Amino acid sequence: MEIQITRAGSGQLKPKPADESRLGFGDIFSDHMFLMDFESEKGWFNARIEPYGNISIDPAAMGIHYGQEIFEGLKAYRAMDRGIHLFRAKENFKRFNRSAVRLCMPDVDIESAMEGMKKLILLDKDWIPKSEGTSLYIRPTMLANEPHLGVRPSRSYVFFIIIGPVGAYYKEGLNPVKIYVEDKYIRAALGGTGEAKAAGNYATSLLAAEEAKEKGFTQVLWLDAAERKYIEEVGTMNMFFFIGDEVITAPLTGSILPGVTRDSVLQIVKQWGMKVSERSLSIDEVIEASKNGNLKEAFGTGTAAVISPVGQITYNGEDHIVAGGKMGELSQKLYDEIVAIQYGTKPDPYGWVERID
Ligand SMILES: *Cc1c(COP(=O)(O)O)cnc(C)c1O
């Protein structure tokens, strides 16, 4: 694939964040972006890297009106030896293509999209922060841009990748979160779009999250749509429970997002010889285990936080403290293991890391 590169002029270059310890998430972007266009007769064309900036969209673009928009989230890490690491990036692009199928959008050629991403990262590599725990967040996105108001799949699309430095997720160590078990709203039903990283899923989750925040919670824990009984996931993370000697996470039945971090955790705990199950787990079983002292730990998994320990679960007006409200031993061990592989401070027996510079 030929990639046309237009570099930002020296006057267009933005100042880099002066203090990496104050980096947040998702509000600073690098100097360039990768784009390509799709038309049904032509396929993908016009792959290019341009200065970061506004893109022009017709106000009748179908993606704006009917929600054909999908995305991915992954990271590049500045390794200890100063190399640049990607972590299981291909899995993100495979998932992107699965999301595309569900939303009647075209798939991308994984090798070409990854080539565009790598060229962009290397061009803007000085934007990768160097302090411990920081990284470069990568956001591939596809939006339907055919100007047409009849409801049907769009015939044209734009794909782009933007990147930007993000901070260590937790500034004061891994603070356990308080989660609210949501029994009114649902995130996704079987047969719906829950397993796609589609923009609409996030829009429809906001109200529940806002109401939970008002009550003092960090996140909501979603239950299944049919019975409001089985654990699904939390915000933008998959959920794990450590009950007795069993590590449990919800199975991939179609309503939860198949997280790359979820899969990494499953592989690692299996490798450690622990008992691990992908099975339906009812909220009643969790509460029961909490009451009789068998609930050892609960944690969310996702690219942004890696492992996010849960310190409190509130269900039916009752608060249940998990692991004494602290980060549990297993959560800490998993966090340390995954982060060490990502930053190359430990060997990578799984072949998950790709060094690109
Ligand atoms: C992105 C996401 C996750 C986590 O996936 P990772 O690949 O581990 O980052 C989990 N749940 C939802 C709803 C998500 O959007």
Short mmCIF file of C-alpha atoms and ligand atoms in Angstrom, two decimals:
data_model
loop_
_atom_site.label_atom_id
_atom_site.label_comp_id
_atom_site.label_asym_id
_atom_site.label_seq_id
_atom_site.Cartn_x
_atom_site.Cartn_y
_atom_site.Cartn_z
CA MET A 1 0.00 0.00 0.00
CA GLU A 2 1.30 3.39 -0.93
CA ILE A 3 1.03 5.98 1.84
CA GLN A 4 1.27 9.62 0.85
CA ILE A 5 2.96 11.57 3.64
CA THR A 6 2.40 15.30 4.12
CA ARG A 7 4.46 16.51 7.07
CA ALA A 8 3.32 19.30 9.30
CA GLY A 9 5.33 22.47 8.69
CA SER A 10 7.46 23.71 11.55
CA GLY A 11 4.84 26.38 12.26
CA GLN A 12 2.15 23.67 12.62
CA LEU A 13 4.01 21.55 15.18
CA LYS A 14 2.37 21.60 18.59
CA PRO A 15 4.20 21.90 21.88
CA LYS A 16 4.55 18.54 23.65
CA PRO A 17 3.26 18.22 27.20
CA ALA A 18 5.85 19.72 29.51
CA ASP A 19 5.01 17.66 32.58
CA GLU A 20 4.38 13.95 31.94
CA SER A 21 3.24 13.41 35.52
CA ARG A 22 0.15 15.50 34.73
CA LEU A 23 -0.92 13.66 31.59
CA GLY A 24 -4.56 12.65 31.60
CA PHE A 25 -6.47 10.57 29.06
CA GLY A 26 -7.68 11.49 25.62
CA ASP A 27 -7.23 15.22 25.29
CA ILE A 28 -3.81 15.63 23.70
CA PHE A 29 -3.08 14.46 20.15
CA SER A 30 0.15 14.28 18.17
CA ASP A 31 1.13 16.29 15.08
CA HIS A 32 -0.15 13.86 12.43
CA MET A 33 -2.96 11.43 11.65
CA PHE A 34 -3.43 8.53 9.25
CA LEU A 35 -6.46 8.43 6.94
CA MET A 36 -7.87 6.42 4.05
CA ASP A 37 -11.11 6.51 2.11
CA PHE A 38 -13.52 3.82 0.97
CA GLU A 39 -16.01 3.77 -1.86
CA SER A 40 -17.93 0.63 -2.70
CA GLU A 41 -16.76 0.61 -6.35
CA LYS A 42 -13.11 1.32 -5.51
CA GLY A 43 -12.42 -0.28 -2.13
CA TRP A 44 -9.91 1.50 0.13
CA PHE A 45 -7.82 4.21 -1.49
CA ASN A 46 -5.94 7.45 -0.78
CA ALA A 47 -4.00 6.17 2.24
CA ARG A 48 -2.21 9.17 3.67
CA ILE A 49 -0.59 10.75 6.68
CA GLU A 50 -1.41 14.42 7.16
CA PRO A 51 -1.00 17.08 9.82
CA TYR A 52 -3.51 16.45 12.63
CA GLY A 53 -6.59 18.60 12.11
CA ASN A 54 -10.30 18.85 11.41
CA ILE A 55 -11.80 16.54 8.83
CA SER A 56 -14.55 17.70 6.53
CA ILE A 57 -17.87 15.82 6.78
CA ASP A 58 -21.09 16.48 4.86
CA PRO A 59 -23.87 17.24 7.37
CA ALA A 60 -25.95 14.51 5.68
CA ALA A 61 -23.19 11.90 6.29
CA MET A 62 -24.93 8.66 7.20
CA GLY A 63 -22.62 7.91 10.12
CA ILE A 64 -23.79 11.06 11.89
CA HIS A 65 -27.46 10.19 11.47
CA TYR A 66 -27.58 6.42 11.81
CA GLY A 67 -24.52 5.60 13.85
CA GLN A 68 -22.30 3.55 11.55
CA GLU A 69 -19.17 4.31 13.56
CA ILE A 70 -16.71 1.85 15.07
CA PHE A 71 -13.40 2.28 16.84
CA GLU A 72 -10.51 0.57 18.62
CA GLY A 73 -8.26 1.46 21.52
CA LEU A 74 -4.69 0.23 21.92
CA LYS A 75 -1.35 1.54 23.09
CA ALA A 76 2.33 1.88 22.19
CA TYR A 77 4.81 1.75 25.04
CA ARG A 78 8.27 3.28 25.43
CA ALA A 79 10.20 0.24 26.65
CA MET A 80 12.94 0.30 29.28
CA ASP A 81 15.59 -0.03 26.56
CA ARG A 82 13.94 2.95 24.77
CA GLY A 83 12.44 0.73 22.03
CA ILE A 84 8.79 1.16 21.03
CA HIS A 85 6.47 -1.73 21.85
CA LEU A 86 3.02 -2.65 20.60
CA PHE A 87 0.97 -5.14 22.63
CA ARG A 88 -1.15 -7.69 20.69
CA ALA A 89 -2.07 -4.95 18.19
CA LYS A 90 -3.25 -7.39 15.55
CA GLU A 91 -6.00 -8.57 17.91
CA ASN A 92 -7.40 -5.03 17.96
CA PHE A 93 -7.54 -4.89 14.15
CA LYS A 94 -9.17 -8.32 13.96
CA ARG A 95 -11.78 -7.11 16.44
CA PHE A 96 -12.20 -3.91 14.41
CA ASN A 97 -13.07 -6.02 11.36
CA ARG A 98 -15.56 -8.08 13.40
CA SER A 99 -17.19 -4.84 14.58
CA ALA A 100 -17.31 -3.71 10.93
CA VAL A 101 -19.20 -6.86 9.88
CA ARG A 102 -21.83 -6.29 12.62
CA LEU A 103 -22.39 -2.67 11.53
CA CYS A 104 -22.45 -3.49 7.75
CA MET A 105 -19.20 -1.57 7.26
CA PRO A 106 -16.27 -2.65 5.03
CA ASP A 107 -13.35 -4.46 6.62
CA VAL A 108 -9.85 -3.04 6.40
CA ASP A 109 -6.79 -4.94 5.24
CA ILE A 110 -5.15 -5.62 8.59
CA GLU A 111 -1.58 -5.47 7.29
CA SER A 112 -2.20 -2.14 5.52
CA ALA A 113 -3.99 -0.56 8.48
CA MET A 114 -1.18 -1.68 10.78
CA GLU A 115 1.43 -0.37 8.38
CA GLY A 116 -0.32 3.02 8.41
CA MET A 117 -0.45 2.96 12.20
CA LYS A 118 3.24 2.08 12.55
CA LYS A 119 4.33 4.77 10.07
CA LEU A 120 2.27 7.30 12.01
CA ILE A 121 3.73 6.24 15.36
CA LEU A 122 7.29 6.38 14.01
CA LEU A 123 6.74 9.79 12.44
CA ASP A 124 5.40 11.11 15.76
CA LYS A 125 7.54 8.96 18.04
CA ASP A 126 8.73 11.94 20.06
CA TRP A 127 5.13 12.11 21.33
CA ILE A 128 5.49 8.80 23.17
CA PRO A 129 5.94 9.75 26.81
CA LYS A 130 8.86 8.24 28.69
CA SER A 131 7.84 8.23 32.36
CA GLU A 132 6.79 5.05 34.12
CA GLY A 133 3.22 3.98 33.39
CA THR A 134 2.69 6.48 30.56
CA SER A 135 2.00 5.42 26.98
CA LEU A 136 0.79 6.50 23.56
CA TYR A 137 -2.92 5.83 23.09
CA ILE A 138 -3.97 4.81 19.56
CA ARG A 139 -7.51 5.30 18.30
CA PRO A 140 -8.41 3.69 14.93
CA THR A 141 -11.89 4.81 13.82
CA MET A 142 -14.25 4.28 10.88
CA LEU A 143 -17.18 6.54 10.05
CA ALA A 144 -19.80 6.29 7.29
CA ASN A 145 -19.61 9.50 5.26
CA GLU A 146 -21.96 9.08 2.31
CA PRO A 147 -24.38 12.04 2.23
CA HIS A 148 -27.75 10.29 2.18
CA LEU A 149 -30.70 10.19 4.57
CA GLY A 150 -32.39 6.92 3.62
CA VAL A 151 -31.66 4.18 6.14
CA ARG A 152 -29.31 1.61 4.58
CA PRO A 153 -25.56 0.91 4.80
CA SER A 154 -23.43 3.80 3.55
CA ARG A 155 -21.44 3.32 0.35
CA SER A 156 -18.50 5.42 1.48
CA TYR A 157 -16.40 5.59 4.63
CA VAL A 158 -13.40 7.30 6.11
CA PHE A 159 -10.93 5.39 8.28
CA PHE A 160 -8.50 7.30 10.44
CA ILE A 161 -6.02 6.76 13.25
CA ILE A 162 -5.20 9.44 15.80
CA ILE A 163 -2.64 9.04 18.58
CA GLY A 164 -1.75 10.91 21.73
CA PRO A 165 0.19 10.62 25.00
CA VAL A 166 -1.73 9.38 28.05
CA GLY A 167 -0.79 9.30 31.69
CA ALA A 168 -0.32 6.49 34.13
CA TYR A 169 -3.94 5.52 34.75
CA TYR A 170 -3.66 5.72 38.48
CA LYS A 171 -1.60 8.51 39.89
CA GLU A 172 -1.62 7.25 43.48
CA GLY A 173 -1.18 3.55 42.81
CA LEU A 174 -4.06 1.33 41.92
CA ASN A 175 -7.04 2.74 43.75
CA PRO A 176 -9.89 0.24 44.10
CA VAL A 177 -13.15 1.45 42.56
CA LYS A 178 -16.69 1.42 43.92
CA ILE A 179 -19.16 -0.15 41.54
CA TYR A 180 -22.93 0.04 41.39
CA VAL A 181 -24.80 -3.03 40.19
CA GLU A 182 -27.17 -1.65 37.56
CA ASP A 183 -30.60 -3.26 37.73
CA LYS A 184 -32.63 -0.69 35.79
CA TYR A 185 -30.73 0.05 32.57
CA ILE A 186 -29.02 -2.48 30.32
CA ARG A 187 -25.97 -2.17 28.08
CA ALA A 188 -26.53 -4.89 25.48
CA ALA A 189 -28.91 -7.75 24.78
CA LEU A 190 -28.14 -11.07 23.10
CA GLY A 191 -28.40 -10.51 19.36
CA GLY A 192 -27.55 -6.81 19.76
CA THR A 193 -24.25 -5.02 19.21
CA GLY A 194 -22.61 -5.57 22.62
CA GLU A 195 -19.61 -7.43 21.21
CA ALA A 196 -18.83 -4.67 18.68
CA LYS A 197 -16.80 -1.59 19.62
CA ALA A 198 -19.50 0.57 18.09
CA ALA A 199 -20.04 4.20 19.09
CA GLY A 200 -23.74 3.72 19.83
CA ASN A 201 -23.03 1.29 22.69
CA TYR A 202 -21.25 4.05 24.59
CA ALA A 203 -23.89 6.72 23.96
CA THR A 204 -26.56 4.46 25.45
CA SER A 205 -24.45 3.66 28.53
CA LEU A 206 -23.94 7.28 29.60
CA LEU A 207 -27.16 7.86 31.53
CA ALA A 208 -26.62 4.88 33.85
CA ALA A 209 -23.01 5.97 34.42
CA GLU A 210 -24.06 9.55 35.21
CA GLU A 211 -26.71 8.41 37.69
CA ALA A 212 -24.21 6.08 39.38
CA LYS A 213 -21.65 8.91 39.57
CA GLU A 214 -24.20 11.14 41.28
CA LYS A 215 -24.58 8.43 43.91
CA GLY A 216 -20.81 8.37 44.44
CA PHE A 217 -19.84 5.35 42.34
CA THR A 218 -17.02 5.10 39.80
CA GLN A 219 -18.67 2.68 37.37
CA VAL A 220 -21.74 0.53 36.83
CA LEU A 221 -21.66 -3.25 36.71
CA TRP A 222 -24.00 -4.42 33.95
CA LEU A 223 -26.23 -7.43 34.34
CA ASP A 224 -27.69 -9.47 31.48
CA ALA A 225 -30.59 -7.82 29.66
CA ALA A 226 -33.07 -10.71 29.86
CA GLU A 227 -33.04 -11.52 33.58
CA ARG A 228 -30.94 -8.80 35.27
CA LYS A 229 -29.22 -11.70 36.99
CA TYR A 230 -25.88 -12.56 35.39
CA ILE A 231 -22.67 -10.50 35.45
CA GLU A 232 -21.75 -8.97 32.09
CA GLU A 233 -19.05 -6.27 32.35
CA VAL A 234 -18.21 -2.85 33.76
CA GLY A 235 -17.98 0.45 31.85
CA THR A 236 -15.20 -0.20 29.33
CA MET A 237 -13.78 -3.20 31.15
CA ASN A 238 -14.42 -6.91 31.39
CA MET A 239 -14.97 -8.28 34.90
CA PHE A 240 -13.24 -11.03 36.85
CA PHE A 241 -14.17 -12.51 40.23
CA PHE A 242 -11.87 -14.62 42.38
CA ILE A 243 -14.20 -16.84 44.43
CA GLY A 244 -12.78 -19.66 46.55
CA ASP A 245 -10.05 -21.07 44.29
CA GLU A 246 -11.78 -20.19 41.01
CA VAL A 247 -11.12 -17.20 38.75
CA ILE A 248 -14.37 -16.45 36.90
CA THR A 249 -15.30 -14.20 33.98
CA ALA A 250 -18.42 -14.02 31.82
CA PRO A 251 -18.41 -16.14 28.64
CA LEU A 252 -18.36 -14.47 25.20
CA THR A 253 -21.99 -15.02 24.32
CA GLY A 254 -22.34 -11.89 22.16
CA SER A 255 -23.41 -9.19 24.59
CA ILE A 256 -19.99 -8.39 26.08
CA LEU A 257 -16.93 -6.91 24.44
CA PRO A 258 -14.21 -9.54 23.88
CA GLY A 259 -11.36 -7.68 25.57
CA VAL A 260 -7.74 -8.27 24.61
CA THR A 261 -6.78 -7.73 28.27
CA ARG A 262 -9.48 -10.26 29.29
CA ASP A 263 -7.89 -12.81 26.99
CA SER A 264 -4.39 -12.03 28.28
CA VAL A 265 -5.53 -12.49 31.89
CA LEU A 266 -7.18 -15.81 31.02
CA GLN A 267 -3.96 -17.07 29.41
CA ILE A 268 -1.78 -15.91 32.29
CA VAL A 269 -3.87 -17.40 35.11
CA LYS A 270 -4.08 -20.69 33.17
CA GLN A 271 -0.31 -20.61 32.79
CA TRP A 272 -0.03 -20.07 36.56
CA GLY A 273 -2.02 -23.27 37.05
CA MET A 274 -5.05 -21.60 38.61
CA LYS A 275 -8.59 -22.83 38.14
CA VAL A 276 -10.26 -20.50 35.63
CA SER A 277 -13.79 -20.51 34.24
CA GLU A 278 -15.59 -18.60 31.51
CA ARG A 279 -19.09 -19.18 32.81
CA SER A 280 -22.35 -17.50 33.76
CA LEU A 281 -22.01 -16.01 37.21
CA SER A 282 -25.07 -14.59 38.90
CA ILE A 283 -24.92 -11.48 41.04
CA ASP A 284 -26.54 -13.60 43.79
CA GLU A 285 -23.59 -16.00 43.71
CA VAL A 286 -21.19 -13.04 44.06
CA ILE A 287 -23.14 -11.56 46.98
CA GLU A 288 -23.42 -14.98 48.62
CA ALA A 289 -19.65 -15.49 48.27
CA SER A 290 -19.06 -12.03 49.70
CA LYS A 291 -21.25 -12.82 52.73
CA ASN A 292 -19.57 -16.11 53.52
CA GLY A 293 -16.07 -14.82 52.97
CA ASN A 294 -15.32 -16.65 49.71
CA LEU A 295 -15.15 -13.58 47.49
CA LYS A 296 -11.43 -12.89 47.55
CA GLU A 297 -11.11 -10.29 44.79
CA ALA A 298 -12.94 -8.60 41.94
CA PHE A 299 -11.28 -6.61 39.15
CA GLY A 300 -11.95 -5.08 35.77
CA THR A 301 -9.61 -5.53 32.78
CA GLY A 302 -9.04 -3.18 29.85
CA THR A 303 -6.30 -1.49 27.83
CA ALA A 304 -6.59 1.84 29.66
CA ALA A 305 -6.14 0.62 33.26
CA VAL A 306 -4.86 -2.94 32.62
CA ILE A 307 -6.27 -4.20 35.97
CA SER A 308 -8.71 -2.12 37.97
CA PRO A 309 -9.41 -3.60 41.40
CA VAL A 310 -12.92 -3.33 42.82
CA GLY A 311 -13.12 -2.33 46.47
CA GLN A 312 -16.87 -2.15 46.86
CA ILE A 313 -19.92 -3.62 45.13
CA THR A 314 -23.33 -2.12 45.88
CA TYR A 315 -26.43 -4.15 45.03
CA ASN A 316 -30.01 -3.67 46.19
CA GLY A 317 -28.96 -0.89 48.54
CA GLU A 318 -26.33 -3.04 50.30
CA ASP A 319 -22.61 -2.29 50.21
CA HIS A 320 -20.24 -5.23 49.97
CA ILE A 321 -16.59 -4.51 50.64
CA VAL A 322 -14.20 -6.58 48.51
CA ALA A 323 -10.65 -7.52 49.59
CA GLY A 324 -10.88 -5.10 52.50
CA GLY A 325 -11.31 -2.24 50.01
CA LYS A 326 -7.68 -2.72 48.90
CA MET A 327 -5.92 -4.07 45.84
CA GLY A 328 -5.87 -7.87 46.16
CA GLU A 329 -2.80 -10.06 45.75
CA LEU A 330 -3.95 -11.63 42.45
CA SER A 331 -4.93 -8.25 40.97
CA GLN A 332 -1.51 -6.84 41.84
CA LYS A 333 0.33 -9.88 40.47
CA LEU A 334 -1.58 -9.74 37.19
CA TYR A 335 -1.03 -6.00 36.85
CA ASP A 336 2.70 -6.38 37.46
CA GLU A 337 3.00 -9.29 35.00
CA ILE A 338 1.16 -7.59 32.12
CA VAL A 339 2.85 -4.21 32.59
CA ALA A 340 6.28 -5.90 32.75
CA ILE A 341 5.61 -7.63 29.43
CA GLN A 342 4.31 -4.42 27.82
CA TYR A 343 7.33 -2.36 28.86
CA GLY A 344 9.80 -5.17 28.30
CA THR A 345 11.10 -5.37 31.88
CA LYS A 346 10.34 -9.11 31.80
CA PRO A 347 10.62 -11.71 29.03
CA ASP A 348 7.49 -12.16 26.91
CA PRO A 349 6.82 -15.91 26.79
CA TYR A 350 3.52 -15.39 24.95
CA GLY A 351 4.87 -13.50 21.93
CA TRP A 352 2.52 -10.59 22.61
CA VAL A 353 4.95 -7.72 22.13
CA GLU A 354 6.09 -6.36 18.79
CA ARG A 355 9.02 -3.98 18.78
CA ILE A 356 8.67 -1.39 16.01
CA ASP A 357 11.75 0.76 16.67
C1 LIG B 1 -12.69 -1.79 24.98
C2 LIG B 1 -13.63 -2.43 25.94
C3 LIG B 1 -13.22 -3.43 26.85
C4 LIG B 1 -11.79 -3.82 27.06
O1 LIG B 1 -11.15 -4.32 25.94
P1 LIG B 1 -9.55 -4.35 25.87
O2 LIG B 1 -9.29 -4.95 24.54
O3 LIG B 1 -9.09 -5.20 26.99
O4 LIG B 1 -9.09 -2.94 26.00
C5 LIG B 1 -14.19 -4.03 27.63
N1 LIG B 1 -15.48 -3.66 27.57
C6 LIG B 1 -15.90 -2.68 26.73
C7 LIG B 1 -17.34 -2.34 26.69
C8 LIG B 1 -14.99 -2.04 25.90
O5 LIG B 1 -15.39 -1.07 25.09
#
